[in-house]
Tab-separated table of C-alpha atoms and ligand atoms in Angstrom:
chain	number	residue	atom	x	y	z
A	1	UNK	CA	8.227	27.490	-36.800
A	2	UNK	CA	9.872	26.773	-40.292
A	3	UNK	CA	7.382	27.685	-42.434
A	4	UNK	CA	7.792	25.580	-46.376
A	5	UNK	CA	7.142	27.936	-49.076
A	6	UNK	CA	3.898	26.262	-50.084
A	7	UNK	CA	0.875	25.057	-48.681
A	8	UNK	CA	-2.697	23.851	-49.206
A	9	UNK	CA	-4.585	27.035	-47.864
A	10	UNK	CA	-3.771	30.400	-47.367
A	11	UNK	CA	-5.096	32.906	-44.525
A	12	UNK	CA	-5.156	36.238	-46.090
A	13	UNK	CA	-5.288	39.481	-43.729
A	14	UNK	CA	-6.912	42.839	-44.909
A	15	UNK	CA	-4.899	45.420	-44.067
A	16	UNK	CA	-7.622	47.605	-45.058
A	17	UNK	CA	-10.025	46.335	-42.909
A	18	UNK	CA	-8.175	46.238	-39.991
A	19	UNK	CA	-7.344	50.334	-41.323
A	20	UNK	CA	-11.165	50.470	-41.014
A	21	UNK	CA	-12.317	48.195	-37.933
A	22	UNK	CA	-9.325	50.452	-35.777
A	23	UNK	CA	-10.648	53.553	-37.553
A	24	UNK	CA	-14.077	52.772	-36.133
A	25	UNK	CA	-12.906	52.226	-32.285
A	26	UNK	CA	-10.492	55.141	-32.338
A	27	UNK	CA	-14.135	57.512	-33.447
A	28	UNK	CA	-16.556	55.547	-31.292
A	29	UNK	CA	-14.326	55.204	-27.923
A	30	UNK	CA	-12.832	58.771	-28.230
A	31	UNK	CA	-9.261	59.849	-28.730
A	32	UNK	CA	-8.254	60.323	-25.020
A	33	UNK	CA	-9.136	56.470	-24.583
A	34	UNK	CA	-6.046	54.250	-24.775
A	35	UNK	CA	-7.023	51.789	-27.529
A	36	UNK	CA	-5.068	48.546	-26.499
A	37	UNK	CA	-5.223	45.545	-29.297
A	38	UNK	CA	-6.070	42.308	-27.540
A	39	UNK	CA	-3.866	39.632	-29.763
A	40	UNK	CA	-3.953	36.295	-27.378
A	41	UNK	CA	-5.408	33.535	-28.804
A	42	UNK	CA	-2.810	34.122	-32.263
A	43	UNK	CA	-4.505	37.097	-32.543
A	44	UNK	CA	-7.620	35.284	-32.528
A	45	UNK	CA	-6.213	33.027	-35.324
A	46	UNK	CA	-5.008	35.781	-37.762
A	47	UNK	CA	-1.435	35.307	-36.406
A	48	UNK	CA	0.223	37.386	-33.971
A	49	UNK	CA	3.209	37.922	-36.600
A	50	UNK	CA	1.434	39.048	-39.543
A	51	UNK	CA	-1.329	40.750	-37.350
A	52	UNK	CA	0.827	43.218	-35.062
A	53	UNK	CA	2.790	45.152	-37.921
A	54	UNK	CA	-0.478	46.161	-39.804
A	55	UNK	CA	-2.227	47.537	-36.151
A	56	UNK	CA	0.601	49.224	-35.917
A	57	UNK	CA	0.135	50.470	-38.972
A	58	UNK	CA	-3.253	51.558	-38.201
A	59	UNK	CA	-1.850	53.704	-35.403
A	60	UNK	CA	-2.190	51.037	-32.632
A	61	UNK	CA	0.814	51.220	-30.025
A	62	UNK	CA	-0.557	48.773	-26.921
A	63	UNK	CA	-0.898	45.335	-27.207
A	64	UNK	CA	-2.408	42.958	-24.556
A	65	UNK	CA	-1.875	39.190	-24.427
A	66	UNK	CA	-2.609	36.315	-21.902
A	67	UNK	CA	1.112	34.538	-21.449
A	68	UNK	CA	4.287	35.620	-20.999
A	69	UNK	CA	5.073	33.512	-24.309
A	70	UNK	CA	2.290	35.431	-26.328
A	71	UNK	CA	4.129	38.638	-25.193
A	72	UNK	CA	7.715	37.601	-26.342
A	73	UNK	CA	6.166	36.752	-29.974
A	74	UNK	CA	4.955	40.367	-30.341
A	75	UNK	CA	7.930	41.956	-28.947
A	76	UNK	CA	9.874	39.658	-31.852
A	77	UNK	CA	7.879	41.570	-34.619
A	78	UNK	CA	6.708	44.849	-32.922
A	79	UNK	CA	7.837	48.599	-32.690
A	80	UNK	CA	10.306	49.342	-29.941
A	81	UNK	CA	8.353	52.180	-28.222
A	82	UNK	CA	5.123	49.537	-28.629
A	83	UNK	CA	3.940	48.703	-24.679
A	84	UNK	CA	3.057	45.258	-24.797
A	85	UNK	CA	0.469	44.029	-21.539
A	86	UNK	CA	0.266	40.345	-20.154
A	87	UNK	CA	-3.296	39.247	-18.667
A	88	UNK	CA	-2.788	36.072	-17.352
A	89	UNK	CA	-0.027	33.883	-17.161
A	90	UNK	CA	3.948	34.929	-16.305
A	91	UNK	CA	6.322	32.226	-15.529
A	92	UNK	CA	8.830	32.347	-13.384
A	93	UNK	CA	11.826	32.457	-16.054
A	94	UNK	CA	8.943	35.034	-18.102
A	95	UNK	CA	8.934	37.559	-15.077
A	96	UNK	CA	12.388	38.588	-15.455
A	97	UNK	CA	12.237	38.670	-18.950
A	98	UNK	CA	9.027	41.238	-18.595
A	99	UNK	CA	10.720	43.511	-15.955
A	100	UNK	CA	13.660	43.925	-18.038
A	101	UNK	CA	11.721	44.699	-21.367
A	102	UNK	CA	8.889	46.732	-19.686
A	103	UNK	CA	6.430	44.559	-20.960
A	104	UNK	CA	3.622	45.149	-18.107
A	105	UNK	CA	1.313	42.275	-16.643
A	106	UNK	CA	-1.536	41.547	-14.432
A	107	UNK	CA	-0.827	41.354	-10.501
A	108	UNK	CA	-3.571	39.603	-8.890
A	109	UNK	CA	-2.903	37.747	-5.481
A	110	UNK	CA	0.044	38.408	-2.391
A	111	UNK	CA	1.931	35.382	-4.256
A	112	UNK	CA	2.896	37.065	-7.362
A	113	UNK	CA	3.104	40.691	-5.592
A	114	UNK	CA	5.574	39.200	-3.458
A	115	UNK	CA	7.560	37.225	-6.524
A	116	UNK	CA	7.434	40.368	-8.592
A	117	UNK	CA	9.025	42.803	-5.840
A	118	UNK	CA	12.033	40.416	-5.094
A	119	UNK	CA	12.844	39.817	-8.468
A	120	UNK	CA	13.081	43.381	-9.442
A	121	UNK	CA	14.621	44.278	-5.763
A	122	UNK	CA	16.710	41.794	-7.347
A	123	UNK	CA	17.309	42.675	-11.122
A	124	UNK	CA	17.645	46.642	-9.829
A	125	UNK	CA	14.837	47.422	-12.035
A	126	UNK	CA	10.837	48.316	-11.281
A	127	UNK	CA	8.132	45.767	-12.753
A	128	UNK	CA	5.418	47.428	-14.415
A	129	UNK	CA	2.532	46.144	-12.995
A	130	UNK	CA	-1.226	46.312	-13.149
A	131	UNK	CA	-3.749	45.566	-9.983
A	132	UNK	CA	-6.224	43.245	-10.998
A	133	UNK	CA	-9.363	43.600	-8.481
A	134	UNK	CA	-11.947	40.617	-8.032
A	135	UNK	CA	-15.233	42.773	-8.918
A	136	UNK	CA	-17.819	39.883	-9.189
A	137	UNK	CA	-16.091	37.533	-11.771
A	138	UNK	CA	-14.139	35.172	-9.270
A	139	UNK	CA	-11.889	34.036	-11.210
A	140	UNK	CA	-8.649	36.244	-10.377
A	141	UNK	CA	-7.825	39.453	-8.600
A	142	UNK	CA	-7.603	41.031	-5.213
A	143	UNK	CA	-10.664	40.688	-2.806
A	144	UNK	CA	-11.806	44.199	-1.493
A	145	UNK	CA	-10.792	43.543	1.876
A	146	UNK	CA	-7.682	43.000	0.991
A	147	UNK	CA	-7.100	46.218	-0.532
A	148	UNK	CA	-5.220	47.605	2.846
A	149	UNK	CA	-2.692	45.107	2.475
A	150	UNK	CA	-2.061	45.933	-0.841
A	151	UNK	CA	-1.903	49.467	-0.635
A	152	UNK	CA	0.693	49.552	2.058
A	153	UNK	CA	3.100	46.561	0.249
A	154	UNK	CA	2.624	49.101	-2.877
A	155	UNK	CA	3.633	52.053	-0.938
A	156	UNK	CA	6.685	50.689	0.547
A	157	UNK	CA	7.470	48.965	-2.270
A	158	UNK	CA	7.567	52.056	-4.565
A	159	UNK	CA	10.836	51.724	-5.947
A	160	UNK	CA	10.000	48.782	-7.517
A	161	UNK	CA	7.264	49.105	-8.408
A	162	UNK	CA	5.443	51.133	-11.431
A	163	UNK	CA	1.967	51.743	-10.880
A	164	UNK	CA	0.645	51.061	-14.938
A	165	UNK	CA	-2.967	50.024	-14.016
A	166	UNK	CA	-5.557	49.245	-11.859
A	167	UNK	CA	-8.243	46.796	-13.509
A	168	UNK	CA	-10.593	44.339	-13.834
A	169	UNK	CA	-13.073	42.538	-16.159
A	170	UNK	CA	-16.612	41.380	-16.325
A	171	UNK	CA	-18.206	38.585	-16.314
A	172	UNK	CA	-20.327	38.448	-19.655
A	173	UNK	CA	-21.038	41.884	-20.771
A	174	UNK	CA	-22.375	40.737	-24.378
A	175	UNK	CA	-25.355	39.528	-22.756
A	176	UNK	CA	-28.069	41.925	-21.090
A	177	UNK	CA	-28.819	38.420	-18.847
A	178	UNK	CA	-25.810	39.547	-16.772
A	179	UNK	CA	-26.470	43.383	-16.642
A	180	UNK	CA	-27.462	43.571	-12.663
A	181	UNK	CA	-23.731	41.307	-12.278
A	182	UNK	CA	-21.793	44.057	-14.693
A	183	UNK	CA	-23.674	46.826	-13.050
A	184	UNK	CA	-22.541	45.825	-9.479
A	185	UNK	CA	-19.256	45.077	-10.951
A	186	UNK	CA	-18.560	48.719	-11.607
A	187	UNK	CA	-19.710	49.578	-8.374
A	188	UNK	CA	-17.536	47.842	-7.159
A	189	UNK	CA	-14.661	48.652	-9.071
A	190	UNK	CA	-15.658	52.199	-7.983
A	191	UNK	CA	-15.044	51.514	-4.379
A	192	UNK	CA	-11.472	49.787	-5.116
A	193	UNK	CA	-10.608	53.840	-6.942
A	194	UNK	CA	-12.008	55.365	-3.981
A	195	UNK	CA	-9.567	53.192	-1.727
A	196	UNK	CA	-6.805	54.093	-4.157
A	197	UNK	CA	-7.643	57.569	-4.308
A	198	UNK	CA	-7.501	57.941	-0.224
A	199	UNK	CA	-4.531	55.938	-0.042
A	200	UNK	CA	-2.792	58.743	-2.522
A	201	UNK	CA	-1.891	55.552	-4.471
A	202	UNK	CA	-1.598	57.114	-8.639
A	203	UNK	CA	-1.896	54.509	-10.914
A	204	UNK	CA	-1.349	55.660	-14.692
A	205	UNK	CA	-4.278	53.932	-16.291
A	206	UNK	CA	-7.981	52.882	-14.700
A	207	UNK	CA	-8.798	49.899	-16.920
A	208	UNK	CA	-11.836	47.488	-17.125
A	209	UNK	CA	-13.645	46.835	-21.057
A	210	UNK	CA	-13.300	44.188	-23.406
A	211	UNK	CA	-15.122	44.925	-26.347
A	212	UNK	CA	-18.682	44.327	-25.334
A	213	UNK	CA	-18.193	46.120	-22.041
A	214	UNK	CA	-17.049	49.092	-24.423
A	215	UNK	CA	-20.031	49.086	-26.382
A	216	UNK	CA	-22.805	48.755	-23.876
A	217	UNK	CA	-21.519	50.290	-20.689
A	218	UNK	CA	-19.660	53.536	-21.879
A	219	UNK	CA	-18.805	54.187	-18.324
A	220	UNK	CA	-16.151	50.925	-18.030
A	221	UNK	CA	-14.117	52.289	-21.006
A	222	UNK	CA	-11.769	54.850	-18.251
A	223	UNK	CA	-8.101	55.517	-19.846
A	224	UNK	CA	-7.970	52.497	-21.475
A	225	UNK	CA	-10.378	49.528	-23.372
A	226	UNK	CA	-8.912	46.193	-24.341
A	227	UNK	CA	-10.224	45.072	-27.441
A	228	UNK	CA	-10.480	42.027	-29.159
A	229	UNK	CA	-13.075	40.177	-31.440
A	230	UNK	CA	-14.070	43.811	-32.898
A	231	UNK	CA	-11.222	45.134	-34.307
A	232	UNK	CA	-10.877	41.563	-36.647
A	233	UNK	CA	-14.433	42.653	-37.552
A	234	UNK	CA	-16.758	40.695	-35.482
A	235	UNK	CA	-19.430	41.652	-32.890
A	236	UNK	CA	-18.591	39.991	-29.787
A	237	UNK	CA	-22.401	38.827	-29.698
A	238	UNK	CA	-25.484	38.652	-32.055
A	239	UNK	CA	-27.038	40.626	-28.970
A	240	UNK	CA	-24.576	43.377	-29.101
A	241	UNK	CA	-24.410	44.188	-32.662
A	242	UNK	CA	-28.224	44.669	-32.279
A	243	UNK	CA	-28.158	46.961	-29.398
A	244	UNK	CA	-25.447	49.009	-31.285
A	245	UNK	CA	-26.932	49.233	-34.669
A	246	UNK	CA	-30.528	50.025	-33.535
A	247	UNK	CA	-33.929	47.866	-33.936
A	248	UNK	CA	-34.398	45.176	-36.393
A	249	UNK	CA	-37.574	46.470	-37.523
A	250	UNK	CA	-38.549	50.242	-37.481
A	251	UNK	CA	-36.072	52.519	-37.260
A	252	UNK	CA	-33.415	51.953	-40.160
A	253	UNK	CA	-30.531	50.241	-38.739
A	254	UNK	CA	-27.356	51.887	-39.431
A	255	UNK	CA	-24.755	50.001	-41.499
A	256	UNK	CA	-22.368	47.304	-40.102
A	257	UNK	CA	-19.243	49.426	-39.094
A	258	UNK	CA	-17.361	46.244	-39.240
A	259	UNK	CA	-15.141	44.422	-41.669
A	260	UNK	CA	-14.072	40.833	-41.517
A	261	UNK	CA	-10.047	40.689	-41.884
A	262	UNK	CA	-9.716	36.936	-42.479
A	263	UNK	CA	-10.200	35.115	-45.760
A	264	UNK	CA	-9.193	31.725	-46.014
A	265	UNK	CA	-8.575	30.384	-49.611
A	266	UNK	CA	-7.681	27.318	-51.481
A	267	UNK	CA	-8.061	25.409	-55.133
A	268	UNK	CA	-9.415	22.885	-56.728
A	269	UNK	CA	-7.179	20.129	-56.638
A	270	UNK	CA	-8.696	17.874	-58.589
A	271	UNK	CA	-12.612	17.378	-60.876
A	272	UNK	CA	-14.212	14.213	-61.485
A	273	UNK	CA	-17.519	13.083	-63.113
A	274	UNK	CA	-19.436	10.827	-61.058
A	275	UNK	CA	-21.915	8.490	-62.658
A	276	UNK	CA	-25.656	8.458	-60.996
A	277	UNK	CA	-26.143	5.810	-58.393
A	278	UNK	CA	-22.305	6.026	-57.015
A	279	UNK	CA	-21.192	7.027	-53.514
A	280	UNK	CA	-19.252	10.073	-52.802
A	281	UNK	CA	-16.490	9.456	-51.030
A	282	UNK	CA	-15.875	7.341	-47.752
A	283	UNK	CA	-19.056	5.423	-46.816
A	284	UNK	CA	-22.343	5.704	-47.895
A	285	UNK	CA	-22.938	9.333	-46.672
A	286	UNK	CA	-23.086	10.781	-49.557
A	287	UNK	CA	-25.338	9.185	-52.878
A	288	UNK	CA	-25.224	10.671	-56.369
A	289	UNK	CA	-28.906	11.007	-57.579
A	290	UNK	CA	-27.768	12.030	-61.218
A	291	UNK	CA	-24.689	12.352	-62.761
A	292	UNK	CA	-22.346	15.446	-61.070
A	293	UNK	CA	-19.302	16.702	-61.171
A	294	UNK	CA	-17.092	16.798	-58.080
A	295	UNK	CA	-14.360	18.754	-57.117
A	296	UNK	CA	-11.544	18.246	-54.674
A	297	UNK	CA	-10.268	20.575	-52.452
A	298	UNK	CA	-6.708	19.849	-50.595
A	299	UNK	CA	-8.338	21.381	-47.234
A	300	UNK	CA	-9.574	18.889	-44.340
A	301	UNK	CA	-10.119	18.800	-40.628
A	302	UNK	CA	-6.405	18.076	-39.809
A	303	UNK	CA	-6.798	21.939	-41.500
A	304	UNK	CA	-8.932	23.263	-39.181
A	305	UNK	CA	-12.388	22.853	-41.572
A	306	UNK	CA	-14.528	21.252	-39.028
A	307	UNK	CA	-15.592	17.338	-39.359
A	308	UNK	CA	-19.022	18.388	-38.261
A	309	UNK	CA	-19.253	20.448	-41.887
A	310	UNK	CA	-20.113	16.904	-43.513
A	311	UNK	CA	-22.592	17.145	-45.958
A	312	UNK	CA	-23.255	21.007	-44.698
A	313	UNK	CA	-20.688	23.478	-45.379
A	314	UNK	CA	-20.654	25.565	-48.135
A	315	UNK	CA	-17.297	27.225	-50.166
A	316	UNK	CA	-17.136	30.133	-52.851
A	317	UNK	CA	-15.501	28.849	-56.066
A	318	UNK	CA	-15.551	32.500	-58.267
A	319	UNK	CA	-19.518	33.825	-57.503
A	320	UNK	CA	-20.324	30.346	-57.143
A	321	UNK	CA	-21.626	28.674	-54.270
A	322	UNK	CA	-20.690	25.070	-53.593
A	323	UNK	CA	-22.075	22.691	-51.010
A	324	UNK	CA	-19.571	20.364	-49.542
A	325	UNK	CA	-20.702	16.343	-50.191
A	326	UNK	CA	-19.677	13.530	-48.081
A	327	UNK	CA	-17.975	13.513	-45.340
A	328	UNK	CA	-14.549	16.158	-44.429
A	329	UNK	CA	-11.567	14.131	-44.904
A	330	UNK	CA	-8.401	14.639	-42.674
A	331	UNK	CA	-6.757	16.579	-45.944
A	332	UNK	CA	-9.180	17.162	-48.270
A	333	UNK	CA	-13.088	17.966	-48.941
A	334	UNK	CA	-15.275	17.164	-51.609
A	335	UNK	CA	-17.388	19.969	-53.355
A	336	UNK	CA	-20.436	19.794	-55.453
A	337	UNK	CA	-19.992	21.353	-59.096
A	338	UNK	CA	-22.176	19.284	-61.429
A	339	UNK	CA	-24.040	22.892	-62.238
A	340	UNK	CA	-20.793	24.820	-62.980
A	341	UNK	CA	-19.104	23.534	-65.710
A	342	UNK	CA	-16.451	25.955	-66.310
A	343	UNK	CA	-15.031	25.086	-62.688
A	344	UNK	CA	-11.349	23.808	-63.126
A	345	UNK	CA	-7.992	23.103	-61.459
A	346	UNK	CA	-6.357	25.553	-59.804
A	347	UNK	CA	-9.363	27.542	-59.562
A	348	UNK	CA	-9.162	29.761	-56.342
A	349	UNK	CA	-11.698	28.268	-53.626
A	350	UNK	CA	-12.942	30.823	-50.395
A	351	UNK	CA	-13.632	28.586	-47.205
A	352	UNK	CA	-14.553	32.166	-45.286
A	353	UNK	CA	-14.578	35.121	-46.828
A	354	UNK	CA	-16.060	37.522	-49.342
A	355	UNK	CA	-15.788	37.015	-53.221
A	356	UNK	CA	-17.695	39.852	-55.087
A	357	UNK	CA	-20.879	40.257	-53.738
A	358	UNK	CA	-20.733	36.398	-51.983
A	359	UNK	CA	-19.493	35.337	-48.205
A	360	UNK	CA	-18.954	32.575	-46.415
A	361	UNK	CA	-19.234	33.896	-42.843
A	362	UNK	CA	-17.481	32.758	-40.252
A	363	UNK	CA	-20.731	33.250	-38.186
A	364	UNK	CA	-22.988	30.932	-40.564
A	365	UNK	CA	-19.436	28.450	-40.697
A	366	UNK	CA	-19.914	28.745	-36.656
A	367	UNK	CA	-23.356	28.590	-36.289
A	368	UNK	CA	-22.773	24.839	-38.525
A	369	UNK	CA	-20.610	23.617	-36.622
A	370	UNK	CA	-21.839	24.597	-33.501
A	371	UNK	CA	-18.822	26.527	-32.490
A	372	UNK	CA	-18.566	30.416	-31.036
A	373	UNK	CA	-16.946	32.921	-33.735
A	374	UNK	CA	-13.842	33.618	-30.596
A	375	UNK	CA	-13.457	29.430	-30.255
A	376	UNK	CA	-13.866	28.939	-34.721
A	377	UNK	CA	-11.264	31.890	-35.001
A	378	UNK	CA	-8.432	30.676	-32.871
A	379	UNK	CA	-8.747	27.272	-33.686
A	380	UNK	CA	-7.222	28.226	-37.064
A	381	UNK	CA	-4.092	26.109	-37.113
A	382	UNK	CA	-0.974	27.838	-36.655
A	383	UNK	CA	0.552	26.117	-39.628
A	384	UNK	CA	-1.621	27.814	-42.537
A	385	UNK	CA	0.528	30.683	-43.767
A	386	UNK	CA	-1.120	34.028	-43.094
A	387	UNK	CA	-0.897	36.683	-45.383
A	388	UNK	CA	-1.157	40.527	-45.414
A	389	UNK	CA	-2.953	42.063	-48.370
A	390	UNK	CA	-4.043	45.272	-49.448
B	1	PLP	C1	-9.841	38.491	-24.005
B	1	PLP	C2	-9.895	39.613	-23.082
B	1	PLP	C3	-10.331	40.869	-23.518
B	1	PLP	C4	-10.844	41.115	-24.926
B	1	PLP	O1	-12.115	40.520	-25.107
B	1	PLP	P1	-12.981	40.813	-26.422
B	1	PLP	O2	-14.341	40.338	-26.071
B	1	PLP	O3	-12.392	39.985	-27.522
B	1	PLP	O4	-12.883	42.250	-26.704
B	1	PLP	C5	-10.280	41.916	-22.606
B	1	PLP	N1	-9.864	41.724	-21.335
B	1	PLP	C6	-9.442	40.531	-20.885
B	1	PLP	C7	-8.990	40.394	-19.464
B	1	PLP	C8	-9.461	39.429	-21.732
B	1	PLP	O5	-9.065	38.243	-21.272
């Protein structure tokens, strides 16, 4: 995308808290654990171009994304020797493209098995491929019972084929509700290894966590954990920070490990006085009781600040807080400063983020809006510039 030079908000990315978040996973999984950075989802809205370089940077060299088109905007920005994984979706046109730049991806029915061995029969060149095994989820991967099959296309296949992982994920981990599900999961999971293991089938890397599997069943994190919402500083549930950081009451619970990466700034556009007894803005939704102040902020729901925030969100402007009035506009926002006086154009305004001692956080943003912290985070629109900063 042509980016213009300017724009209305700005997505800033810590590189210091991503420095810090990777720091954390490289101590707490253990340093003969393959640490891959999940970055679908625009890197769960921190952008997949600005995002990559500074993992890297923070010693990350694996990547995993859902699409074959996700992959190809890493590989634009990343390292050469960086292995870049595919979850979900390859095209047709993106398979050969993978095979000849290594980039490895998820096999998990006969259909693309069979697709992926003629093409690199075809292309003279071995797909790196992981097996994706159905463990309980049912949504993709290969039944148990077909796991004879399998093992015999892979083993006269061998030439073309390079053995990168054998996987699978579970189906809610972040909530103890589904323990008995995750628990038979890994069972079996187990029995697909054994099947490998007899069939004298190697396969470089055993791989089955996402972030909350990591955390709460030590036993799924094998060669390899895929992680996502943690490393940009978020727990992947209210439910699992708890269980990680210890009891609420009691015991002292240990400090949060994690740091947000995302700030999202703007300014005051504009500052008006509005006489008591006047409406705010479109309709009647918003009545001035006494004389105020109002700012304007050039930040709306065609933005990505949800419509639902009417009349609820809140913004930093400096250490102050300021409740939004009226309702969200497509392009702009009103804010409340009657009690700051000082407040004035160009003054920078924090949507999420930290100023001092402040935060808006995406969680309370969420919990307003009635939207998950993964669904808030990659709805931020690919258009707002992201930028690294120290
Ligand atoms: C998204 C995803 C992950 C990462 O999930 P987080 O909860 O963000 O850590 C891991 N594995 C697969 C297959 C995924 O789709």
């Amino acid at each position: 995308m042509n980016q213009a030079p300017f724009s209305t908000s700005c997505i800033q990315i810590s590189t210091a808290a991503i420095r810090s978040n990777i720091h954390f996973l490289r101590k707490t999984m253990g340093n003969k654990v393959c640490l891959s950075s999940v970055v679908k989802g625009n890197a769960y809205g921190h952008g997949i171009s600005t995002y990559v370089p500074l993992a890297e940077a923070a010693g990350v060299t694996h990547f995993s994304v859902f699409s074959d088109e996700e992959a190809w905007q890493v590989k634009a920005v990343c390292r050469p020797s960086t292995e870049v994984m595919i979850m979900g979706q390859v095209s047709d046109s993106g398979l050969d493209w993978a095979i000849k730049n290594d980039v490895s991806f998820f096999v998990f029915d006969f259909a693309r098995l069979d697709k992926t061995i003629a093409r690199a029969r075809f292309l003279g060149k071995a797909a790196r491929i992981h097996l994706e095994i159905e463990t309980g989820m049912n949504r993709t991967g290969f039944q148990l019972t077909a796991l004879p099959t399998l093992l015999a296309l892979l083993k006269q296949n061998k030439t073309h084929l390079v053995l990168e992982g054998l996987c699978t994920h579970y189906a809610g981990a972040e909530s103890i509700t589904n323990f008995v599900r995750v628990k038979q999961q890994i069972e079996q999971f187990k029995l697909a290894q054994a099947q490998f293991k007899q069939a004298r089938l190697k396969v470089r890397r055993h791989h089955t966590a996402c972030s909350a599997a990591a955390l709460m069943y030590p036993e799924t994190r094998m060669d390899m954990v895929r992680i996502g919402i943690l490393q940009y500083g978020f727990w992947p549930s209210p439910e699992v920070k708890l269980r990680f950081l210890g009891p609420l009451e009691g015991a002292k619970t240990k400090a949060d490990p994690l740091k947000r990466c995302m700030r999202w700034t703007s300014e005051v556009m504009s500052v008006q006085e509005v006489a008591a007894g006047e409406f705010i803005g479109y309709g009647t939704h918003y009545l001035a009781q006494k004389k105020m102040r109002v700012a304007t902020v050039p930040v709306g729901y065609s933005h990505g600040y949800a419509r639902s925030l009417s009349n609820q969100g809140r913004v930093l402007i400096g250490s102050h807080e300021a409740a939004v009035i009226g309702v969200v506009n497509m392009s702009l926002m009103l804010v409340d400063v009657t009690a700051h006086k000082h407040i004035q154009i160009g003054d920078e305004v924090v949507l999420i983020g930290k100023n001092g001692k402040k935060a808006i956080t995406v969680a309370s943003f969420g919990e307003l809006s009635h939207q998950l912290n993964y669904e808030l985070l990659t709805r931020m629109p690919l258009n707002i510039a992201r930028k690294p900063v120290a």
